[in-house]
Amino acid sequence: MKFTYDIEFPELVRTFLQKNHYSKRTISAIKHNGALVVNGQPVTVRKQLEIGDVLQVHLGQETPSSNLLPFTDRLNILYEDEYLLVVSKPALQNCAPSRDHKHLSLVEQVLGYFKQSSLSITPHIVTRIDRNTSGIVIFTKHGFIHHLMSQTQVDKRYLCICHGNLKSEGLIDAPIARDPSSIIQRQVNVKGKEARTRFKCLQYSEDYSLSEVHLLTGRTHQIRVHFQHIGHPIVGDDLYGEKHPIYTHQLLRCVRVSFIHPITYKKLEINDDYSAIESIFNMI
């Protein structure tokens, strides 16, 4: 990362970094196996910056968990730069290892992609989606960038196919809590956390509806729980609805994300393939 110091009064590199959201831990990691360079010369955090100085920050190297087993397979990359990697995940793949699916997760696939490219990068997941949900997942290429992204609001849009004739648009405002009888399932519960979902029906038939969904909060299984709550469970979602004779996973896809880039401060809008779920609706 490169900064041009434009403040009239001198300031220590350490103070400047702290003002730019670098934690003590991150600064310590930079001192250990990263680098600070001012005007082409290596410096320490005690270097005093003067107006016009150019500071380059090389973040400390990270070591991925030994529990991750990288593998290589075709990765559907939607966006990549020095700091971020945004990919499209297929249904029936975990974002990260779980008790029931210990390997072949998306994070291990991304790690394999970096290794294949001879890049010593540890991926960090910013946005997760369920194993049986498809679509956009955001990764950062360093823990510090992940920290910055955690302070950034990510606007997420989905497409889903639900049961029943949903001829409207609206807001589902219903708190969600863990179902006390299950370690996985959630339910609408007045004692739960605030959960709000906007939806707009795009097409409908006698039995099914195609809807655009906008998450206003980010609770576990939020869309699935909310659509069950209004009597229109997602097709293929046997946890919150019923098994479907053809589709073995919920027809729910994250198709667009937008956010302010944590380093460039430019707005990014990244889109995934809409046609896949739209074509299913036309066939179902």
PDB file of N, CA and C in Angstrom, residues 70-158:
ATOM      1  N   PRO A  70      -5.189 -27.360   0.498  1.00  0.00           N
ATOM      2  CA  PRO A  70      -5.435 -26.679  -0.776  1.00  0.00           C
ATOM      3  C   PRO A  70      -5.601 -27.668  -1.921  1.00  0.00           C
ATOM      4  N   PHE A  71      -6.486 -27.358  -2.837  1.00  0.00           N
ATOM      5  CA  PHE A  71      -6.647 -28.174  -4.042  1.00  0.00           C
ATOM      6  C   PHE A  71      -6.937 -27.242  -5.209  1.00  0.00           C
ATOM      7  N   THR A  72      -6.676 -27.730  -6.413  1.00  0.00           N
ATOM      8  CA  THR A  72      -6.893 -26.909  -7.602  1.00  0.00           C
ATOM      9  C   THR A  72      -8.062 -27.451  -8.410  1.00  0.00           C
ATOM     10  N   ASP A  73      -8.936 -26.559  -8.777  1.00  0.00           N
ATOM     11  CA  ASP A  73     -10.072 -26.848  -9.633  1.00  0.00           C
ATOM     12  C   ASP A  73     -10.481 -25.517 -10.249  1.00  0.00           C
ATOM     13  N   ARG A  74     -11.257 -25.563 -11.300  1.00  0.00           N
ATOM     14  CA  ARG A  74     -11.651 -24.324 -11.956  1.00  0.00           C
ATOM     15  C   ARG A  74     -12.354 -23.392 -10.968  1.00  0.00           C
ATOM     16  N   LEU A  75     -11.842 -22.175 -10.848  1.00  0.00           N
ATOM     17  CA  LEU A  75     -12.381 -21.183  -9.933  1.00  0.00           C
ATOM     18  C   LEU A  75     -13.038 -20.081 -10.758  1.00  0.00           C
ATOM     19  N   ASN A  76     -14.288 -19.796 -10.471  1.00  0.00           N
ATOM     20  CA  ASN A  76     -15.034 -18.779 -11.215  1.00  0.00           C
ATOM     21  C   ASN A  76     -14.768 -17.402 -10.592  1.00  0.00           C
ATOM     22  N   ILE A  77     -13.753 -16.710 -11.107  1.00  0.00           N
ATOM     23  CA  ILE A  77     -13.337 -15.424 -10.546  1.00  0.00           C
ATOM     24  C   ILE A  77     -14.125 -14.295 -11.201  1.00  0.00           C
ATOM     25  N   LEU A  78     -14.767 -13.476 -10.376  1.00  0.00           N
ATOM     26  CA  LEU A  78     -15.546 -12.338 -10.859  1.00  0.00           C
ATOM     27  C   LEU A  78     -14.768 -11.031 -10.761  1.00  0.00           C
ATOM     28  N   TYR A  79     -13.836 -10.952  -9.809  1.00  0.00           N
ATOM     29  CA  TYR A  79     -13.036  -9.734  -9.621  1.00  0.00           C
ATOM     30  C   TYR A  79     -11.795 -10.094  -8.811  1.00  0.00           C
ATOM     31  N   GLU A  80     -10.672  -9.484  -9.165  1.00  0.00           N
ATOM     32  CA  GLU A  80      -9.450  -9.685  -8.380  1.00  0.00           C
ATOM     33  C   GLU A  80      -8.560  -8.462  -8.510  1.00  0.00           C
ATOM     34  N   ASP A  81      -7.961  -8.054  -7.398  1.00  0.00           N
ATOM     35  CA  ASP A  81      -6.916  -7.039  -7.400  1.00  0.00           C
ATOM     36  C   ASP A  81      -5.895  -7.418  -6.336  1.00  0.00           C
ATOM     37  N   GLU A  82      -5.054  -6.501  -5.958  1.00  0.00           N
ATOM     38  CA  GLU A  82      -3.977  -6.776  -5.007  1.00  0.00           C
ATOM     39  C   GLU A  82      -4.497  -7.137  -3.626  1.00  0.00           C
ATOM     40  N   TYR A  83      -5.739  -6.755  -3.318  1.00  0.00           N
ATOM     41  CA  TYR A  83      -6.259  -6.882  -1.960  1.00  0.00           C
ATOM     42  C   TYR A  83      -7.448  -7.831  -1.836  1.00  0.00           C
ATOM     43  N   LEU A  84      -8.221  -7.980  -2.910  1.00  0.00           N
ATOM     44  CA  LEU A  84      -9.482  -8.711  -2.856  1.00  0.00           C
ATOM     45  C   LEU A  84      -9.557  -9.777  -3.942  1.00  0.00           C
ATOM     46  N   LEU A  85     -10.320 -10.819  -3.646  1.00  0.00           N
ATOM     47  CA  LEU A  85     -10.682 -11.832  -4.637  1.00  0.00           C
ATOM     48  C   LEU A  85     -12.169 -12.117  -4.447  1.00  0.00           C
ATOM     49  N   VAL A  86     -12.944 -11.959  -5.514  1.00  0.00           N
ATOM     50  CA  VAL A  86     -14.387 -12.218  -5.454  1.00  0.00           C
ATOM     51  C   VAL A  86     -14.696 -13.336  -6.438  1.00  0.00           C
ATOM     52  N   VAL A  87     -15.335 -14.391  -5.937  1.00  0.00           N
ATOM     53  CA  VAL A  87     -15.599 -15.573  -6.769  1.00  0.00           C
ATOM     54  C   VAL A  87     -17.071 -15.952  -6.694  1.00  0.00           C
ATOM     55  N   SER A  88     -17.462 -16.815  -7.617  1.00  0.00           N
ATOM     56  CA  SER A  88     -18.813 -17.372  -7.606  1.00  0.00           C
ATOM     57  C   SER A  88     -18.732 -18.824  -7.147  1.00  0.00           C
ATOM     58  N   LYS A  89     -19.453 -19.139  -6.082  1.00  0.00           N
ATOM     59  CA  LYS A  89     -19.446 -20.494  -5.523  1.00  0.00           C
ATOM     60  C   LYS A  89     -20.619 -21.310  -6.061  1.00  0.00           C
ATOM     61  N   PRO A  90     -20.364 -22.553  -6.442  1.00  0.00           N
ATOM     62  CA  PRO A  90     -21.492 -23.412  -6.829  1.00  0.00           C
ATOM     63  C   PRO A  90     -22.235 -23.903  -5.588  1.00  0.00           C
ATOM     64  N   ALA A  91     -23.448 -24.354  -5.768  1.00  0.00           N
ATOM     65  CA  ALA A  91     -24.154 -25.024  -4.672  1.00  0.00           C
ATOM     66  C   ALA A  91     -23.441 -26.329  -4.354  1.00  0.00           C
ATOM     67  N   LEU A  92     -23.674 -26.838  -3.157  1.00  0.00           N
ATOM     68  CA  LEU A  92     -23.121 -28.105  -2.679  1.00  0.00           C
ATOM     69  C   LEU A  92     -21.613 -28.007  -2.416  1.00  0.00           C
ATOM     70  N   GLN A  93     -21.140 -26.825  -2.055  1.00  0.00           N
ATOM     71  CA  GLN A  93     -19.758 -26.652  -1.617  1.00  0.00           C
ATOM     72  C   GLN A  93     -19.758 -25.726  -0.396  1.00  0.00           C
ATOM     73  N   ASN A  94     -19.035 -26.132   0.645  1.00  0.00           N
ATOM     74  CA  ASN A  94     -18.890 -25.286   1.824  1.00  0.00           C
ATOM     75  C   ASN A  94     -17.966 -24.115   1.536  1.00  0.00           C
ATOM     76  N   CYS A  95     -18.225 -22.989   2.177  1.00  0.00           N
ATOM     77  CA  CYS A  95     -17.265 -21.876   2.109  1.00  0.00           C
ATOM     78  C   CYS A  95     -15.998 -22.235   2.888  1.00  0.00           C
ATOM     79  N   ALA A  96     -16.164 -22.882   4.031  1.00  0.00           N
ATOM     80  CA  ALA A  96     -15.040 -23.280   4.888  1.00  0.00           C
ATOM     81  C   ALA A  96     -15.289 -24.694   5.402  1.00  0.00           C
ATOM     82  N   PRO A  97     -14.255 -25.380   5.841  1.00  0.00           N
ATOM     83  CA  PRO A  97     -14.452 -26.738   6.361  1.00  0.00           C
ATOM     84  C   PRO A  97     -15.442 -26.774   7.521  1.00  0.00           C
ATOM     85  N   SER A  98     -16.183 -27.858   7.602  1.00  0.00           N
ATOM     86  CA  SER A  98     -17.119 -28.061   8.703  1.00  0.00           C
ATOM     87  C   SER A  98     -16.947 -29.470   9.242  1.00  0.00           C
ATOM     88  N   ARG A  99     -17.688 -29.778  10.266  1.00  0.00           N
ATOM     89  CA  ARG A  99     -17.600 -31.113  10.869  1.00  0.00           C
ATOM     90  C   ARG A  99     -17.996 -32.197   9.873  1.00  0.00           C
ATOM     91  N   ASP A 100     -19.037 -31.930   9.085  1.00  0.00           N
ATOM     92  CA  ASP A 100     -19.539 -32.930   8.144  1.00  0.00           C
ATOM     93  C   ASP A 100     -18.832 -32.901   6.795  1.00  0.00           C
ATOM     94  N   HIS A 101     -18.210 -31.783   6.473  1.00  0.00           N
ATOM     95  CA  HIS A 101     -17.505 -31.628   5.186  1.00  0.00           C
ATOM     96  C   HIS A 101     -16.151 -30.987   5.480  1.00  0.00           C
ATOM     97  N   LYS A 102     -15.181 -31.838   5.790  1.00  0.00           N
ATOM     98  CA  LYS A 102     -13.913 -31.341   6.317  1.00  0.00           C
ATOM     99  C   LYS A 102     -13.017 -30.712   5.253  1.00  0.00           C
ATOM    100  N   HIS A 103     -13.188 -31.114   4.006  1.00  0.00           N
ATOM    101  CA  HIS A 103     -12.292 -30.601   2.964  1.00  0.00           C
ATOM    102  C   HIS A 103     -13.063 -30.328   1.668  1.00  0.00           C
ATOM    103  N   LEU A 104     -12.330 -29.913   0.641  1.00  0.00           N
ATOM    104  CA  LEU A 104     -12.891 -29.495  -0.648  1.00  0.00           C
ATOM    105  C   LEU A 104     -13.767 -28.246  -0.505  1.00  0.00           C
ATOM    106  N   SER A 105     -13.459 -27.435   0.506  1.00  0.00           N
ATOM    107  CA  SER A 105     -14.196 -26.187   0.716  1.00  0.00           C
ATOM    108  C   SER A 105     -13.693 -25.108  -0.238  1.00  0.00           C
ATOM    109  N   LEU A 106     -14.466 -24.040  -0.353  1.00  0.00           N
ATOM    110  CA  LEU A 106     -14.096 -22.940  -1.244  1.00  0.00           C
ATOM    111  C   LEU A 106     -12.800 -22.270  -0.800  1.00  0.00           C
ATOM    112  N   VAL A 107     -12.611 -22.086   0.512  1.00  0.00           N
ATOM    113  CA  VAL A 107     -11.389 -21.430   0.977  1.00  0.00           C
ATOM    114  C   VAL A 107     -10.162 -22.274   0.637  1.00  0.00           C
ATOM    115  N   GLU A 108     -10.296 -23.607   0.668  1.00  0.00           N
ATOM    116  CA  GLU A 108      -9.184 -24.476   0.293  1.00  0.00           C
ATOM    117  C   GLU A 108      -8.929 -24.412  -1.213  1.00  0.00           C
ATOM    118  N   GLN A 109      -9.998 -24.245  -1.981  1.00  0.00           N
ATOM    119  CA  GLN A 109      -9.854 -24.098  -3.427  1.00  0.00           C
ATOM    120  C   GLN A 109      -9.145 -22.781  -3.759  1.00  0.00           C
ATOM    121  N   VAL A 110      -9.511 -21.708  -3.058  1.00  0.00           N
ATOM    122  CA  VAL A 110      -8.862 -20.410  -3.266  1.00  0.00           C
ATOM    123  C   VAL A 110      -7.388 -20.488  -2.857  1.00  0.00           C
ATOM    124  N   LEU A 111      -7.112 -21.172  -1.755  1.00  0.00           N
ATOM    125  CA  LEU A 111      -5.727 -21.343  -1.324  1.00  0.00           C
ATOM    126  C   LEU A 111      -4.935 -22.102  -2.385  1.00  0.00           C
ATOM    127  N   GLY A 112      -5.543 -23.113  -2.998  1.00  0.00           N
ATOM    128  CA  GLY A 112      -4.893 -23.846  -4.085  1.00  0.00           C
ATOM    129  C   GLY A 112      -4.630 -22.965  -5.288  1.00  0.00           C
ATOM    130  N   TYR A 113      -5.556 -22.065  -5.579  1.00  0.00           N
ATOM    131  CA  TYR A 113      -5.371 -21.118  -6.689  1.00  0.00           C
ATOM    132  C   TYR A 113      -4.166 -20.217  -6.433  1.00  0.00           C
ATOM    133  N   PHE A 114      -4.030 -19.727  -5.198  1.00  0.00           N
ATOM    134  CA  PHE A 114      -2.889 -18.872  -4.868  1.00  0.00           C
ATOM    135  C   PHE A 114      -1.575 -19.652  -4.975  1.00  0.00           C
ATOM    136  N   LYS A 115      -1.572 -20.875  -4.464  1.00  0.00           N
ATOM    137  CA  LYS A 115      -0.356 -21.687  -4.507  1.00  0.00           C
ATOM    138  C   LYS A 115       0.030 -22.018  -5.948  1.00  0.00           C
ATOM    139  N   GLN A 116      -0.967 -22.325  -6.767  1.00  0.00           N
ATOM    140  CA  GLN A 116      -0.709 -22.623  -8.176  1.00  0.00           C
ATOM    141  C   GLN A 116      -0.108 -21.407  -8.887  1.00  0.00           C
ATOM    142  N   SER A 117      -0.476 -20.209  -8.420  1.00  0.00           N
ATOM    143  CA  SER A 117       0.042 -18.964  -8.995  1.00  0.00           C
ATOM    144  C   SER A 117       1.325 -18.515  -8.310  1.00  0.00           C
ATOM    145  N   SER A 118       1.883 -19.390  -7.434  1.00  0.00           N
ATOM    146  CA  SER A 118       3.119 -19.104  -6.681  1.00  0.00           C
ATOM    147  C   SER A 118       2.978 -17.853  -5.818  1.00  0.00           C
ATOM    148  N   LEU A 119       1.787 -17.662  -5.245  1.00  0.00           N
ATOM    149  CA  LEU A 119       1.532 -16.524  -4.371  1.00  0.00           C
ATOM    150  C   LEU A 119       1.419 -17.009  -2.933  1.00  0.00           C
ATOM    151  N   SER A 120       2.190 -16.416  -2.051  1.00  0.00           N
ATOM    152  CA  SER A 120       2.142 -16.782  -0.633  1.00  0.00           C
ATOM    153  C   SER A 120       1.092 -15.909   0.055  1.00  0.00           C
ATOM    154  N   ILE A 121      -0.169 -16.279  -0.132  1.00  0.00           N
ATOM    155  CA  ILE A 121      -1.295 -15.487   0.368  1.00  0.00           C
ATOM    156  C   ILE A 121      -2.217 -16.387   1.172  1.00  0.00           C
ATOM    157  N   THR A 122      -2.693 -15.866   2.297  1.00  0.00           N
ATOM    158  CA  THR A 122      -3.678 -16.570   3.108  1.00  0.00           C
ATOM    159  C   THR A 122      -5.041 -15.926   2.895  1.00  0.00           C
ATOM    160  N   PRO A 123      -6.012 -16.629   2.315  1.00  0.00           N
ATOM    161  CA  PRO A 123      -7.327 -16.030   2.064  1.00  0.00           C
ATOM    162  C   PRO A 123      -8.155 -15.901   3.340  1.00  0.00           C
ATOM    163  N   HIS A 124      -8.927 -14.845   3.412  1.00  0.00           N
ATOM    164  CA  HIS A 124      -9.835 -14.600   4.538  1.00  0.00           C
ATOM    165  C   HIS A 124     -11.231 -14.350   3.981  1.00  0.00           C
ATOM    166  N   ILE A 125     -12.230 -15.084   4.485  1.00  0.00           N
ATOM    167  CA  ILE A 125     -13.600 -14.964   3.984  1.00  0.00           C
ATOM    168  C   ILE A 125     -14.278 -13.741   4.589  1.00  0.00           C
ATOM    169  N   VAL A 126     -14.842 -12.900   3.734  1.00  0.00           N
ATOM    170  CA  VAL A 126     -15.595 -11.724   4.188  1.00  0.00           C
ATOM    171  C   VAL A 126     -17.085 -12.036   4.250  1.00  0.00           C
ATOM    172  N   THR A 127     -17.619 -12.594   3.179  1.00  0.00           N
ATOM    173  CA  THR A 127     -19.054 -12.918   3.127  1.00  0.00           C
ATOM    174  C   THR A 127     -19.217 -14.411   2.899  1.00  0.00           C
ATOM    175  N   ARG A 128     -19.979 -15.054   3.764  1.00  0.00           N
ATOM    176  CA  ARG A 128     -20.234 -16.488   3.627  1.00  0.00           C
ATOM    177  C   ARG A 128     -21.655 -16.716   3.132  1.00  0.00           C
ATOM    178  N   ILE A 129     -21.825 -17.770   2.371  1.00  0.00           N
ATOM    179  CA  ILE A 129     -23.169 -18.221   2.021  1.00  0.00           C
ATOM    180  C   ILE A 129     -23.262 -19.703   2.351  1.00  0.00           C
ATOM    181  N   ASP A 130     -24.478 -20.184   2.542  1.00  0.00           N
ATOM    182  CA  ASP A 130     -24.691 -21.576   2.928  1.00  0.00           C
ATOM    183  C   ASP A 130     -24.133 -22.540   1.886  1.00  0.00           C
ATOM    184  N   ARG A 131     -23.834 -23.737   2.333  1.00  0.00           N
ATOM    185  CA  ARG A 131     -23.331 -24.787   1.446  1.00  0.00           C
ATOM    186  C   ARG A 131     -24.237 -24.956   0.222  1.00  0.00           C
ATOM    187  N   ASN A 132     -25.546 -24.965   0.438  1.00  0.00           N
ATOM    188  CA  ASN A 132     -26.486 -25.240  -0.646  1.00  0.00           C
ATOM    189  C   ASN A 132     -26.984 -23.993  -1.357  1.00  0.00           C
ATOM    190  N   THR A 133     -26.380 -22.844  -1.051  1.00  0.00           N
ATOM    191  CA  THR A 133     -26.672 -21.599  -1.759  1.00  0.00           C
ATOM    192  C   THR A 133     -25.503 -21.320  -2.702  1.00  0.00           C
ATOM    193  N   SER A 134     -25.794 -20.783  -3.867  1.00  0.00           N
ATOM    194  CA  SER A 134     -24.737 -20.477  -4.832  1.00  0.00           C
ATOM    195  C   SER A 134     -24.541 -18.969  -4.933  1.00  0.00           C
ATOM    196  N   GLY A 135     -23.446 -18.578  -5.596  1.00  0.00           N
ATOM    197  CA  GLY A 135     -23.250 -17.164  -5.883  1.00  0.00           C
ATOM    198  C   GLY A 135     -21.997 -16.561  -5.276  1.00  0.00           C
ATOM    199  N   ILE A 136     -22.046 -15.249  -5.077  1.00  0.00           N
ATOM    200  CA  ILE A 136     -20.855 -14.450  -4.801  1.00  0.00           C
ATOM    201  C   ILE A 136     -20.336 -14.623  -3.375  1.00  0.00           C
ATOM    202  N   VAL A 137     -19.006 -14.817  -3.284  1.00  0.00           N
ATOM    203  CA  VAL A 137     -18.299 -14.850  -1.996  1.00  0.00           C
ATOM    204  C   VAL A 137     -17.076 -13.939  -2.121  1.00  0.00           C
ATOM    205  N   ILE A 138     -16.860 -13.099  -1.112  1.00  0.00           N
ATOM    206  CA  ILE A 138     -15.740 -12.152  -1.110  1.00  0.00           C
ATOM    207  C   ILE A 138     -14.636 -12.664  -0.191  1.00  0.00           C
ATOM    208  N   PHE A 139     -13.395 -12.648  -0.699  1.00  0.00           N
ATOM    209  CA  PHE A 139     -12.211 -12.964   0.101  1.00  0.00           C
ATOM    210  C   PHE A 139     -11.287 -11.743   0.126  1.00  0.00           C
ATOM    211  N   THR A 140     -10.523 -11.610   1.212  1.00  0.00           N
ATOM    212  CA  THR A 140      -9.411 -10.666   1.207  1.00  0.00           C
ATOM    213  C   THR A 140      -8.111 -11.461   1.189  1.00  0.00           C
ATOM    214  N   LYS A 141      -7.029 -10.786   0.816  1.00  0.00           N
ATOM    215  CA  LYS A 141      -5.733 -11.448   0.691  1.00  0.00           C
ATOM    216  C   LYS A 141      -4.829 -11.199   1.890  1.00  0.00           C
ATOM    217  N   HIS A 142      -5.377 -10.615   2.940  1.00  0.00           N
ATOM    218  CA  HIS A 142      -4.605 -10.417   4.166  1.00  0.00           C
ATOM    219  C   HIS A 142      -5.578 -10.124   5.300  1.00  0.00           C
ATOM    220  N   GLY A 143      -5.189 -10.511   6.517  1.00  0.00           N
ATOM    221  CA  GLY A 143      -6.030 -10.276   7.677  1.00  0.00           C
ATOM    222  C   GLY A 143      -6.325  -8.812   7.924  1.00  0.00           C
ATOM    223  N   PHE A 144      -5.359  -7.935   7.608  1.00  0.00           N
ATOM    224  CA  PHE A 144      -5.587  -6.508   7.811  1.00  0.00           C
ATOM    225  C   PHE A 144      -6.665  -5.985   6.877  1.00  0.00           C
ATOM    226  N   ILE A 145      -6.672  -6.449   5.629  1.00  0.00           N
ATOM    227  CA  ILE A 145      -7.708  -6.025   4.687  1.00  0.00           C
ATOM    228  C   ILE A 145      -9.061  -6.580   5.132  1.00  0.00           C
ATOM    229  N   HIS A 146      -9.051  -7.786   5.684  1.00  0.00           N
ATOM    230  CA  HIS A 146     -10.277  -8.367   6.238  1.00  0.00           C
ATOM    231  C   HIS A 146     -10.807  -7.492   7.369  1.00  0.00           C
ATOM    232  N   HIS A 147      -9.912  -6.994   8.217  1.00  0.00           N
ATOM    233  CA  HIS A 147     -10.295  -6.090   9.307  1.00  0.00           C
ATOM    234  C   HIS A 147     -10.957  -4.832   8.751  1.00  0.00           C
ATOM    235  N   LEU A 148     -10.390  -4.272   7.696  1.00  0.00           N
ATOM    236  CA  LEU A 148     -10.979  -3.074   7.085  1.00  0.00           C
ATOM    237  C   LEU A 148     -12.345  -3.387   6.471  1.00  0.00           C
ATOM    238  N   MET A 149     -12.466  -4.554   5.827  1.00  0.00           N
ATOM    239  CA  MET A 149     -13.733  -4.930   5.211  1.00  0.00           C
ATOM    240  C   MET A 149     -14.823  -5.179   6.257  1.00  0.00           C
ATOM    241  N   SER A 150     -14.415  -5.583   7.455  1.00  0.00           N
ATOM    242  CA  SER A 150     -15.400  -5.809   8.520  1.00  0.00           C
ATOM    243  C   SER A 150     -16.072  -4.514   8.947  1.00  0.00           C
ATOM    244  N   GLN A 151     -15.452  -3.385   8.609  1.00  0.00           N
ATOM    245  CA  GLN A 151     -16.027  -2.081   8.940  1.00  0.00           C
ATOM    246  C   GLN A 151     -16.761  -1.473   7.740  1.00  0.00           C
ATOM    247  N   THR A 152     -16.858  -2.237   6.660  1.00  0.00           N
ATOM    248  CA  THR A 152     -17.485  -1.768   5.423  1.00  0.00           C
ATOM    249  C   THR A 152     -18.826  -2.460   5.229  1.00  0.00           C
ATOM    250  N   GLN A 153     -19.837  -1.707   4.883  1.00  0.00           N
ATOM    251  CA  GLN A 153     -21.151  -2.292   4.627  1.00  0.00           C
ATOM    252  C   GLN A 153     -21.186  -2.877   3.222  1.00  0.00           C
ATOM    253  N   VAL A 154     -21.529  -4.150   3.139  1.00  0.00           N
ATOM    254  CA  VAL A 154     -21.642  -4.831   1.846  1.00  0.00           C
ATOM    255  C   VAL A 154     -23.118  -5.012   1.526  1.00  0.00           C
ATOM    256  N   ASP A 155     -23.553  -4.426   0.409  1.00  0.00           N
ATOM    257  CA  ASP A 155     -24.931  -4.552  -0.037  1.00  0.00           C
ATOM    258  C   ASP A 155     -25.040  -5.829  -0.871  1.00  0.00           C
ATOM    259  N   LYS A 156     -25.940  -6.746  -0.472  1.00  0.00           N
ATOM    260  CA  LYS A 156     -26.051  -8.041  -1.133  1.00  0.00           C
ATOM    261  C   LYS A 156     -27.447  -8.252  -1.703  1.00  0.00           C
ATOM    262  N   ARG A 157     -27.486  -8.695  -2.960  1.00  0.00           N
ATOM    263  CA  ARG A 157     -28.761  -8.987  -3.621  1.00  0.00           C
ATOM    264  C   ARG A 157     -28.770 -10.448  -4.067  1.00  0.00           C
ATOM    265  N   TYR A 158     -29.932 -11.069  -3.927  1.00  0.00           N
ATOM    266  CA  TYR A 158     -30.089 -12.476  -4.272  1.00  0.00           C
ATOM    267  C   TYR A 158     -31.248 -12.643  -5.253  1.00  0.00           C
TER     268      TYR A 158
END
